[in-house]
XYZ file of C-alpha atoms in Angstrom:
672
model
C 31.652 -40.466 -16.096
C 32.496 -39.189 -19.563
C 33.343 -35.600 -20.042
C 30.639 -35.024 -22.646
C 28.004 -36.229 -20.181
C 28.702 -33.710 -17.445
C 28.228 -30.025 -16.993
C 28.717 -27.138 -14.638
C 25.591 -25.052 -14.273
C 25.742 -21.523 -12.991
C 22.481 -20.060 -11.853
C 22.445 -16.355 -11.339
C 20.003 -13.485 -11.063
C 20.320 -10.193 -12.865
C 18.301 -7.233 -11.910
C 17.510 -3.709 -12.986
C 15.931 -1.111 -10.706
C 13.605 0.863 -12.858
C 11.178 2.077 -10.173
C 9.756 -1.498 -10.261
C 11.930 -4.506 -10.176
C 12.285 -6.554 -13.315
C 13.958 -9.919 -13.769
C 16.090 -11.340 -16.557
C 16.224 -14.682 -18.293
C 19.054 -16.225 -20.365
C 19.988 -19.734 -21.396
C 23.242 -20.766 -23.015
C 24.080 -24.372 -23.846
C 27.719 -25.360 -24.501
C 29.976 -28.319 -23.573
C 29.571 -27.143 -20.014
C 26.440 -25.102 -20.032
C 25.769 -21.837 -18.205
C 22.039 -21.450 -17.465
C 20.161 -18.634 -15.706
C 16.909 -19.612 -14.128
C 13.847 -17.483 -14.923
C 12.540 -15.197 -12.251
C 9.173 -16.045 -10.771
C 8.286 -12.814 -9.054
C 9.157 -9.087 -8.933
C 7.286 -5.785 -8.656
C 5.849 -6.344 -12.097
C 5.266 -9.165 -14.559
C 7.699 -7.654 -17.084
C 10.682 -9.612 -18.202
C 13.690 -8.398 -20.204
C 16.606 -10.284 -21.712
C 20.156 -10.081 -20.600
C 22.339 -7.582 -22.387
C 24.199 -9.647 -24.936
C 27.514 -8.812 -23.290
C 26.320 -9.342 -19.675
C 26.762 -5.671 -18.769
C 26.871 -4.730 -15.067
C 26.926 -1.278 -13.481
C 29.333 -0.219 -10.765
C 27.703 -0.541 -7.366
C 25.521 -3.496 -8.302
C 25.647 -7.030 -6.978
C 23.792 -10.343 -7.245
C 23.464 -13.822 -5.853
C 24.707 -16.871 -7.814
C 24.226 -20.536 -7.202
C 26.940 -22.624 -8.810
C 26.684 -26.440 -8.615
C 27.824 -29.501 -10.505
C 25.248 -31.385 -12.586
C 25.539 -35.047 -13.444
C 24.712 -36.517 -16.862
C 21.200 -37.355 -15.666
C 20.539 -33.794 -14.734
C 20.813 -34.217 -10.995
C 22.685 -31.701 -8.854
C 25.692 -32.802 -6.921
C 26.495 -30.101 -4.363
C 29.315 -32.233 -2.899
C 31.594 -31.644 -5.929
C 34.031 -28.767 -4.971
C 33.872 -25.879 -7.490
C 36.497 -23.111 -7.663
C 35.046 -19.744 -8.727
C 37.510 -16.982 -9.566
C 37.388 -13.457 -10.871
C 39.997 -12.122 -13.322
C 39.912 -8.746 -11.546
C 38.632 -8.903 -7.951
C 38.928 -5.154 -7.568
C 36.208 -4.776 -10.168
C 34.130 -7.895 -9.481
C 34.449 -9.545 -6.085
C 33.230 -13.074 -5.473
C 32.153 -14.070 -1.935
C 31.306 -17.692 -0.981
C 28.168 -17.784 1.139
C 26.997 -20.419 3.569
C 25.113 -23.248 1.826
C 22.286 -22.686 4.294
C 21.686 -19.232 2.852
C 18.331 -19.642 1.022
C 19.267 -16.984 -1.564
C 22.363 -18.600 -3.035
C 25.919 -19.769 -2.511
C 27.880 -16.935 -3.967
C 27.664 -13.183 -4.085
C 29.085 -11.205 -7.017
C 29.765 -7.600 -5.962
C 30.948 -4.717 -8.162
C 32.292 -1.892 -6.023
C 30.896 1.587 -6.546
C 34.345 2.859 -7.581
C 34.959 0.045 -10.067
C 36.568 1.092 -13.371
C 35.013 0.296 -16.731
C 36.263 -2.892 -18.388
C 35.735 -6.580 -18.823
C 35.999 -9.108 -16.007
C 35.927 -12.850 -16.521
C 34.357 -15.209 -13.955
C 35.499 -18.787 -14.195
C 34.002 -21.853 -12.533
C 36.007 -25.082 -12.555
C 35.803 -28.516 -11.077
C 37.674 -31.834 -11.304
C 35.832 -35.170 -11.129
C 37.667 -38.453 -11.636
C 40.666 -36.658 -13.190
C 38.443 -34.875 -15.753
C 38.565 -31.068 -15.659
C 35.340 -29.053 -16.270
C 35.561 -25.342 -16.882
C 33.030 -22.691 -17.711
C 33.667 -18.914 -18.033
C 31.556 -15.820 -18.442
C 32.600 -12.283 -19.303
C 31.095 -9.288 -17.560
C 31.282 -5.811 -19.044
C 31.627 -3.335 -16.131
C 30.422 0.211 -16.534
C 31.765 2.788 -14.087
C 29.031 4.448 -12.052
C 28.362 8.154 -11.641
C 27.961 9.247 -8.033
C 25.083 11.665 -7.666
C 24.446 13.863 -4.729
C 21.210 13.147 -2.912
C 18.396 15.595 -3.572
C 17.808 18.290 -0.925
C 15.130 17.774 1.610
C 11.932 19.844 1.078
C 11.797 23.177 2.745
C 8.617 23.722 4.786
C 6.336 26.341 3.211
C 4.697 29.177 5.151
C 0.947 29.103 4.344
C -1.568 31.950 4.255
C -4.411 29.673 4.999
C -8.074 30.687 5.105
C -9.066 27.259 6.370
C -8.563 26.547 10.079
C -6.021 23.789 10.684
C -7.243 21.385 13.312
C -5.443 21.780 16.642
C -6.294 18.154 17.404
C -7.379 15.611 14.751
C -11.075 15.104 14.036
C -12.094 11.939 15.888
C -15.912 12.127 15.480
C -18.654 13.990 13.625
C -19.223 16.440 16.495
C -22.559 18.196 16.598
C -22.273 19.328 20.251
C -22.460 22.984 19.240
C -25.827 22.624 17.502
C -28.795 24.168 19.237
C -30.967 22.048 16.928
C -30.111 19.059 14.800
C -32.214 18.922 11.620
C -32.846 15.347 10.551
C -33.717 14.302 7.017
C -34.931 10.758 6.974
C -34.797 8.687 3.758
C -36.158 5.273 3.085
C -39.244 3.075 3.280
C -41.925 4.811 5.344
C -39.750 7.878 5.948
C -40.264 11.515 4.991
C -38.303 11.039 1.797
C -38.617 7.859 -0.245
C -35.558 8.467 -2.380
C -32.224 10.282 -2.024
C -33.146 12.501 -4.988
C -36.049 13.992 -3.036
C -33.713 15.696 -0.490
C -32.869 19.348 -0.724
C -29.128 18.636 -0.930
C -28.124 22.088 -1.984
C -29.512 23.577 1.243
C -27.907 21.165 3.672
C -25.334 22.622 6.047
C -23.746 22.163 9.423
C -26.096 20.661 12.130
C -28.090 18.837 9.423
C -28.208 15.058 9.454
C -29.256 12.824 6.595
C -30.408 9.436 8.020
C -30.698 6.742 5.307
C -32.591 3.564 6.234
C -31.950 0.167 4.607
C -34.510 -1.262 2.201
C -36.076 -4.708 2.788
C -34.416 -7.796 1.369
C -31.181 -6.084 0.370
C -32.949 -3.422 -1.751
C -30.752 -0.640 -3.132
C -30.685 3.063 -3.646
C -29.564 3.352 -7.330
C -28.800 7.032 -7.024
C -25.745 9.209 -6.984
C -25.268 11.989 -4.448
C -23.084 15.010 -3.838
C -22.391 16.036 -0.276
C -21.359 19.616 0.112
C -22.496 21.028 3.497
C -23.492 24.353 2.101
C -24.009 26.455 -1.011
C -21.655 29.454 -1.225
C -21.003 29.461 2.504
C -17.746 28.699 4.250
C -17.487 25.330 6.017
C -19.325 25.470 9.359
C -17.520 24.777 12.667
C -15.648 21.983 14.403
C -18.698 21.195 16.623
C -21.354 21.697 13.936
C -20.816 18.831 11.555
C -23.112 17.837 8.730
C -23.683 14.062 8.850
C -24.789 11.572 6.243
C -25.363 8.296 8.091
C -26.808 4.907 7.439
C -29.163 3.543 10.043
C -28.277 -0.224 10.321
C -31.147 -2.629 10.487
C -31.779 -3.153 14.239
C -32.141 -6.929 13.787
C -29.757 -7.961 11.041
C -27.340 -5.043 11.191
C -27.612 -4.592 7.391
C -26.462 -1.225 6.084
C -28.310 0.867 3.461
C -26.871 0.132 0.060
C -25.932 2.854 -2.493
C -25.486 0.958 -5.760
C -24.044 2.433 -8.948
C -25.762 -0.067 -11.199
C -28.124 1.918 -13.480
C -27.961 4.731 -10.949
C -29.442 8.201 -11.670
C -27.333 11.241 -11.536
C -29.386 13.617 -9.421
C -30.125 17.130 -10.571
C -31.601 20.302 -9.185
C -35.150 20.051 -8.004
C -37.669 22.818 -8.373
C -37.212 25.504 -5.766
C -33.669 24.575 -4.913
C -30.482 26.548 -5.468
C -28.604 25.781 -8.683
C -26.805 22.434 -8.467
C -25.201 20.343 -11.209
C -24.096 17.183 -9.576
C -20.759 15.758 -10.838
C -20.432 18.514 -13.394
C -18.961 21.003 -11.000
C -15.174 21.602 -10.742
C -14.673 25.331 -10.127
C -16.266 26.256 -13.451
C -14.230 23.887 -15.577
C -17.126 21.800 -16.920
C -17.341 18.056 -16.837
C -13.970 17.430 -15.115
C -15.497 15.042 -12.525
C -18.076 13.459 -14.812
C -18.310 9.660 -14.623
C -15.813 9.505 -11.695
C -17.897 8.666 -8.628
C -21.069 7.308 -7.057
C -21.019 9.237 -3.759
C -19.084 12.445 -4.081
C -17.930 15.103 -1.626
C -16.992 18.626 -2.745
C -18.271 22.110 -3.380
C -21.290 22.350 -5.608
C -21.977 24.714 -8.459
C -21.734 28.301 -7.357
C -19.597 27.596 -4.325
C -17.113 30.316 -3.395
C -13.755 28.430 -3.467
C -12.059 31.299 -1.552
C -13.904 30.054 1.553
C -11.944 26.767 1.306
C -13.200 23.306 0.519
C -16.385 21.728 1.705
C -15.862 20.657 5.267
C -17.010 19.412 8.631
C -18.655 16.379 7.086
C -19.256 12.879 8.498
C -20.103 9.897 6.280
C -20.985 6.690 8.165
C -22.585 3.259 7.953
C -23.137 2.994 4.215
C -22.462 0.219 1.796
C -21.382 1.821 -1.437
C -20.735 -0.371 -4.438
C -20.659 -0.990 -8.222
C -19.150 2.178 -9.736
C -17.479 0.058 -12.364
C -15.872 0.767 -15.718
C -18.538 0.896 -18.450
C -21.243 0.328 -15.892
C -24.367 2.208 -16.955
C -25.906 5.146 -15.190
C -28.317 7.921 -16.293
C -27.006 11.400 -17.068
C -29.970 13.399 -15.795
C -28.525 16.675 -17.006
C -28.811 15.642 -20.661
C -31.243 12.809 -20.094
C -28.990 10.287 -21.821
C -27.381 6.959 -20.803
C -23.741 7.158 -19.655
C -21.041 4.886 -18.300
C -18.393 5.113 -15.561
C -14.732 5.774 -16.105
C -12.183 3.176 -15.207
C -11.151 5.484 -12.358
C -14.731 5.674 -10.954
C -14.806 5.501 -7.177
C -17.306 4.240 -4.673
C -16.592 7.446 -2.675
C -14.885 10.297 -4.544
C -13.769 13.327 -2.522
C -12.899 16.257 -4.731
C -11.536 18.240 -1.739
C -12.686 18.429 1.869
C -11.451 19.759 5.178
C -12.355 18.138 8.449
C -14.008 15.000 7.232
C -14.762 11.673 8.891
C -15.396 8.551 6.817
C -16.382 5.755 9.226
C -17.781 2.230 9.222
C -18.595 2.069 5.480
C -18.241 -0.917 3.106
C -16.712 0.174 -0.192
C -16.537 -2.528 -2.848
C -16.649 -3.420 -6.555
C -15.505 -0.029 -7.784
C -12.468 1.209 -9.696
C -11.291 2.957 -6.484
C -12.890 2.149 -3.208
C -11.998 5.635 -1.855
C -10.410 8.439 -3.786
C -9.528 11.788 -1.959
C -7.972 14.550 -3.914
C -6.023 17.813 -3.250
C -5.895 20.022 -6.342
C -4.154 22.874 -8.081
C -1.592 23.486 -5.283
C -4.000 25.873 -3.576
C -5.099 25.934 0.055
C -8.748 26.343 -0.864
C -8.699 23.051 -2.755
C -6.582 21.164 -0.166
C -8.077 18.184 1.645
C -7.017 18.226 5.230
C -7.777 16.862 8.722
C -9.136 13.510 7.572
C -10.178 10.434 9.582
C -10.663 7.072 7.737
C -11.931 4.668 10.372
C -13.344 1.135 10.532
C -14.169 0.915 6.872
C -14.102 -2.330 4.821
C -12.518 -2.383 1.338
C -12.689 -5.299 -1.074
C -12.971 -6.231 -4.740
C -11.836 -2.807 -5.943
C -9.225 -1.877 -8.584
C -9.336 -3.109 -12.193
C -7.541 -5.868 -14.012
C -5.696 -4.709 -17.103
C -7.978 -3.291 -19.843
C -6.291 -2.751 -23.186
C -5.996 0.951 -23.988
C -7.617 1.885 -20.702
C -5.652 0.838 -17.631
C -2.651 -1.362 -16.973
C -4.271 -2.622 -13.767
C -1.989 -0.570 -11.436
C -3.850 2.756 -11.491
C -6.898 2.083 -9.314
C -6.744 1.122 -5.624
C -8.712 0.160 -2.510
C -7.870 3.532 -1.077
C -6.035 6.470 -2.816
C -5.661 9.702 -0.902
C -3.853 12.987 -0.832
C -4.365 15.325 2.140
C -2.679 17.231 4.926
C -3.086 15.418 8.258
C -4.802 12.046 7.697
C -5.391 9.026 9.950
C -6.256 5.531 8.852
C -7.354 3.335 11.743
C -9.349 0.085 12.376
C -9.928 -0.471 8.637
C -10.059 -3.853 6.894
C -8.481 -4.286 3.449
C -9.588 -7.383 1.617
C -8.664 -8.736 -1.814
C -8.662 -6.544 -4.921
C -10.422 -7.741 -8.016
C -9.075 -10.917 -9.649
C -6.251 -10.011 -11.991
C -5.872 -6.430 -10.624
C -2.617 -4.990 -9.275
C -3.920 -2.015 -7.343
C -2.608 -1.172 -3.840
C -4.420 -1.500 -0.526
C -3.459 1.956 0.649
C -1.876 4.458 -1.724
C -1.251 7.822 -0.235
C 0.409 11.177 -1.124
C -0.248 12.962 2.170
C 1.619 14.728 4.951
C 0.991 13.908 8.591
C 0.101 10.340 7.705
C -0.788 7.894 10.461
C -1.669 4.267 9.683
C -2.589 2.236 12.780
C -4.606 -0.757 14.011
C -5.708 -1.809 10.463
C -5.894 -5.321 9.001
C -4.463 -5.970 5.579
C -5.481 -9.329 4.261
C -5.267 -8.717 0.581
C -3.880 -9.563 -2.789
C -2.975 -5.871 -3.280
C 0.025 -5.091 -5.352
C 1.477 -3.082 -2.457
C 0.147 -3.061 1.069
C 1.268 0.521 1.490
C 2.323 2.696 -1.455
C 3.526 6.001 0.007
C 4.191 8.482 -2.834
C 4.939 12.115 -3.308
C 2.312 14.912 -3.503
C 1.188 15.680 -6.981
C -1.971 17.853 -6.340
C -1.256 19.717 -3.043
C 2.355 19.979 -4.117
C 4.302 22.311 -1.780
C 1.321 22.624 0.607
C 1.922 18.911 1.333
C 5.535 18.083 0.534
C 6.602 21.417 2.147
C 4.611 20.694 5.241
C 6.513 19.704 8.351
C 4.400 16.555 8.689
C 5.580 15.269 5.309
C 8.867 14.090 6.697
C 7.293 11.939 9.423
C 5.054 8.981 8.715
C 3.807 6.578 11.431
C 2.731 2.990 10.726
C 2.028 1.032 13.932
C -0.199 -1.596 15.443
C -1.291 -3.075 12.117
C -1.807 -6.728 11.072
C -0.593 -7.820 7.620
C -2.054 -11.261 7.073
C -1.114 -12.718 3.690
C -1.369 -16.090 1.956
C -0.142 -15.259 -1.541
C -0.970 -17.408 -4.550
C 1.758 -19.475 -6.131
C 4.098 -17.210 -8.020
C 2.703 -14.049 -6.352
C 4.992 -11.647 -4.471
C 4.064 -9.947 -1.211
C 5.198 -6.305 -1.253
C 4.987 -4.359 1.977
C 5.982 -0.689 1.515
C 7.145 1.558 -1.231
C 8.282 4.893 0.133
C 9.271 7.657 -2.207
C 7.479 8.994 -5.251
C 6.568 8.577 -8.925
C 6.395 12.151 -10.322
C 10.009 12.118 -11.387
C 10.755 15.219 -9.300
C 12.903 13.399 -6.726
C 13.443 16.499 -4.533
C 9.749 16.249 -3.663
C 9.786 12.520 -2.878
C 9.235 11.225 0.665
C 12.659 11.220 2.333
C 12.052 11.720 6.008
C 11.496 9.091 8.649
C 9.080 6.258 8.315
C 8.339 4.926 11.776
C 7.257 1.329 11.410
C 6.706 -0.376 14.727
C 4.738 -2.963 16.680
C 3.162 -4.417 13.507
C 2.570 -8.102 12.843
C 3.180 -9.444 9.337
C 2.482 -13.089 8.651
C 3.089 -14.540 5.137
C 1.935 -18.089 4.748
C 3.186 -20.550 2.057
C 6.105 -22.729 1.203
C 9.317 -21.251 -0.258
C 9.432 -21.503 -4.005
C 12.242 -23.102 -5.960
C 15.326 -21.167 -6.933
C 17.004 -18.227 -5.340
C 14.353 -15.488 -5.727
C 12.746 -13.788 -2.698
C 8.988 -13.824 -2.466
C 8.402 -11.142 0.079
C 9.765 -7.611 -0.194
C 9.492 -5.436 2.802
C 11.022 -1.929 2.530
C 11.622 -0.216 -0.776
C 13.004 3.221 0.240
C 13.561 5.060 -3.046
C 15.901 7.803 -1.902
C 19.128 7.737 0.005
C 17.759 10.258 2.575
C 14.817 8.044 3.435
C 15.062 6.231 6.828
C 12.801 3.545 8.221
C 12.825 3.157 11.986
C 11.752 -0.527 12.250
C 11.233 -1.763 15.769
C 9.216 -4.324 17.657
C 7.648 -5.894 14.501
C 6.980 -9.506 13.580
C 7.962 -10.667 10.088
C 6.839 -14.250 10.157
C 7.186 -16.702 7.230
C 4.953 -19.705 7.941
C 5.173 -22.800 5.686
C 2.034 -24.690 4.939
C 3.816 -27.978 4.413
C 5.401 -29.749 7.339
C 9.171 -29.572 7.188
C 9.161 -26.940 4.351
C 10.733 -23.479 4.613
C 8.565 -20.361 4.640
C 8.552 -17.795 1.922
C 11.888 -16.133 1.235
C 11.932 -12.517 2.364
C 14.267 -9.542 1.903
C 14.225 -6.512 4.201
C 15.445 -3.731 1.897
C 15.718 -3.241 -1.866
C 16.063 0.548 -2.244
C 18.941 2.946 -1.477
C 17.526 4.223 1.832
C 18.430 3.166 5.380
C 16.529 0.607 7.512
C 17.366 0.828 11.209
C 16.187 -2.318 13.002
C 15.614 -2.725 16.730
C 14.360 -5.937 18.303
C 12.145 -7.411 15.592
C 11.047 -11.017 15.224
C 12.298 -12.141 11.802
C 11.860 -15.669 10.479
C 15.160 -17.395 9.566
C 14.236 -17.657 5.903
C 14.967 -13.944 5.417
C 17.911 -11.836 4.343
C 18.878 -8.179 4.505
C 19.008 -7.687 0.738
C 18.033 -9.062 -2.596
C 21.437 -8.625 -4.048
C 21.440 -6.890 -7.350
C 18.729 -4.573 -6.114
C 20.899 -2.977 -3.392
C 21.528 0.387 -5.095
C 23.176 1.599 -1.841
C 20.683 0.166 0.625
C 21.860 0.186 4.306
C 20.523 -1.949 7.150
C 21.616 -1.359 10.758
C 20.733 -3.529 13.721
C 20.186 -6.792 11.931
C 21.890 -8.533 14.862
C 19.132 -7.329 17.267
C 16.536 -9.557 15.560
C 14.944 -12.513 17.237
C 13.283 -15.491 15.550
C 15.845 -18.190 14.830
C 13.424 -20.810 16.111
C 10.617 -19.532 13.856
C 8.194 -20.298 16.640
C 6.652 -17.048 17.957
C 3.842 -19.001 19.687
C 0.617 -17.355 18.532
C -2.713 -18.213 20.207
C -4.088 -19.881 17.011
C -2.287 -19.118 13.811
C -4.606 -21.396 11.822
C -7.516 -19.257 12.835
C -5.567 -16.027 12.216
C -5.338 -15.220 15.930
C -1.837 -13.742 16.240
C -1.913 -12.733 19.912
C 1.074 -14.148 21.758
C 0.288 -17.061 24.017
C 1.706 -17.905 27.417
C 5.449 -18.571 27.137
C 5.814 -16.737 23.812
C 9.218 -15.140 23.273
C 7.332 -12.060 22.019
C 6.057 -11.205 25.518
C 7.882 -8.306 27.265
C 10.591 -8.496 24.588
C 9.985 -5.101 22.800
C 12.429 -2.225 22.774
C 11.536 1.202 24.142
C 9.634 3.400 21.735
C 11.859 6.435 22.326
C 9.166 9.057 22.039
C 6.945 7.327 19.435
C 3.224 7.149 20.120
C 2.475 4.124 22.322
C -0.077 1.783 20.754
C -3.304 1.839 22.816
C -5.406 -0.422 20.625
C -4.927 -3.460 18.398
C -6.759 -4.900 15.389
C -9.783 -7.020 16.276
C -9.519 -10.711 15.737
C -13.262 -11.451 15.230
C -14.737 -9.157 12.554
C -13.344 -6.898 9.878
C -12.825 -3.449 11.351
C -13.302 -4.640 14.913
C -10.970 -3.283 17.562
C -9.853 -3.922 21.058
C -7.796 -2.080 23.596
C -4.156 -2.987 23.949
C -3.017 -3.819 27.491
C -0.533 -1.343 28.825
C 2.195 -2.792 30.993
C 5.781 -2.049 31.910
C 7.473 -3.597 28.855
C 5.769 -3.650 25.458
C 5.438 -6.898 23.567
C 6.706 -7.434 20.041
C 4.044 -7.177 17.384
C 0.556 -5.633 17.039
C -0.948 -7.585 19.982
C -0.127 -7.519 23.662
C -0.322 -10.618 25.799
């Protein structure tokens, strides 16, 4: 071969951690060219160019694949290449196993590296002809910062009773009489607007019947459970429930398309639906279809609206620029991009169960406001709901596509269980479950979605110290869930972001995230290059710890003989402690270059080298272990964590089943 016909190509990744990962692209063509492949995925679609002088910060590192290329462009990995650093104390080069799917070399810059220039040189000799290619790296010494202090719990003078045990049902056992208000064809009230909403209180039940042939209620409603009265009592709930069709099971449909904004009827107490907000005017205008919160004239000193159950409703089509009627001013109006199927201004002791929320900006939005106890949502149960086709694709000048979500909540003491999260709208980047709460429990849910993040766990911005200062803020439990993903080509799967986005890092989540007995299956063939396609734990602060035990992280190829999607376990500076998880072999601890101080302990306890967990029927999404599965009786002790007693249903969205209890727990969300 002639010298001019051969090259050495160095493929490397460069990263920047700016809250969301971004990837860099550079191409240089010389006698022996140095080329950097473009990134295919990251936490955003942004791309930035290399710094012209290839700047690197102390404490960073990256993977690099360095191979010999023949004149016809084919790679020849059999040609030995020597890779050296001019200053190994400032830039260390480690040769990795060729079987490592993320690259053949690791470039590491120690945290205590001094500023200066380091030259990396790659050389090879073929047929007596020498090939050499060098690159200079400008090293910038890092500044070591002390981690932010953990939040200090705040003593609360609370006028609202904190639940001793979580609300698990809309209890009316203390009601001497239950007052039913029946709405629908042939019922006492033909339309929602005919109800005396301002007079409803504890022990009242609104029963909404479905209309024939998929007919809809194109009306908005405000659920308050009282006028200027305090919330009722734990066993005197107000309920708003759909009455499923006894033959088809169809739910009554509340549709935002051309809906009418209800107003005060003659003889009722003053009520200005969706204009209330503690006297501040139109703050909630255009933001929701079904809303929960105090109505006009409510005494906020009594605490938020409370003891409310909302069940068995299909709520849909509160969409950006979708039309509705402003009945206050008798004019046409349109929804905000943030409009929600179900918008909870603030509520204490609320159960939202078995609803279908779809085709809205947010499926569910629950607020806590003004850092005050009387506007703090708390004691919340979100159970067996179905979310799909929510969020917005980017709209120029309106939303970047990341601001609206399937579910977006901020409360004190909140449980998500048995819910089903389907795809977001095409082109949208919203999250499945975005939450800013304390006392968060996420269990027995199914996530089968194109969401940007499956779980986006951020800091409190409305409840503030009432939430981030609460003892429950430092403890989050995620267990018994199924994450079932088949990403599109070029699409990343992002599991958990745990931290914050307010910029006040002292208030970010930095306690313990207990993530255990979950099953995560990501289907698809590994892409080309050295870039991971599944990101698992992004712990944003050094003090954040994930206790990761008894989980399945399965990468399943769709082409026989191919490798599954490439996964990385940690990309933030927190600590991931692993105990007896099933991890497919096409996974690594880190995406190097995004380390930023990340620590993983217990990697050697993982199972999964065979990549054959033996599910009952993976093609049919049945991820229960079958007879002879290595998952059976292989789990580690839970060490005081809540033992899973249920598991996601395998037949219908939101369905559930009991989890068998035996002497040794199985790995994953399902018990044999």
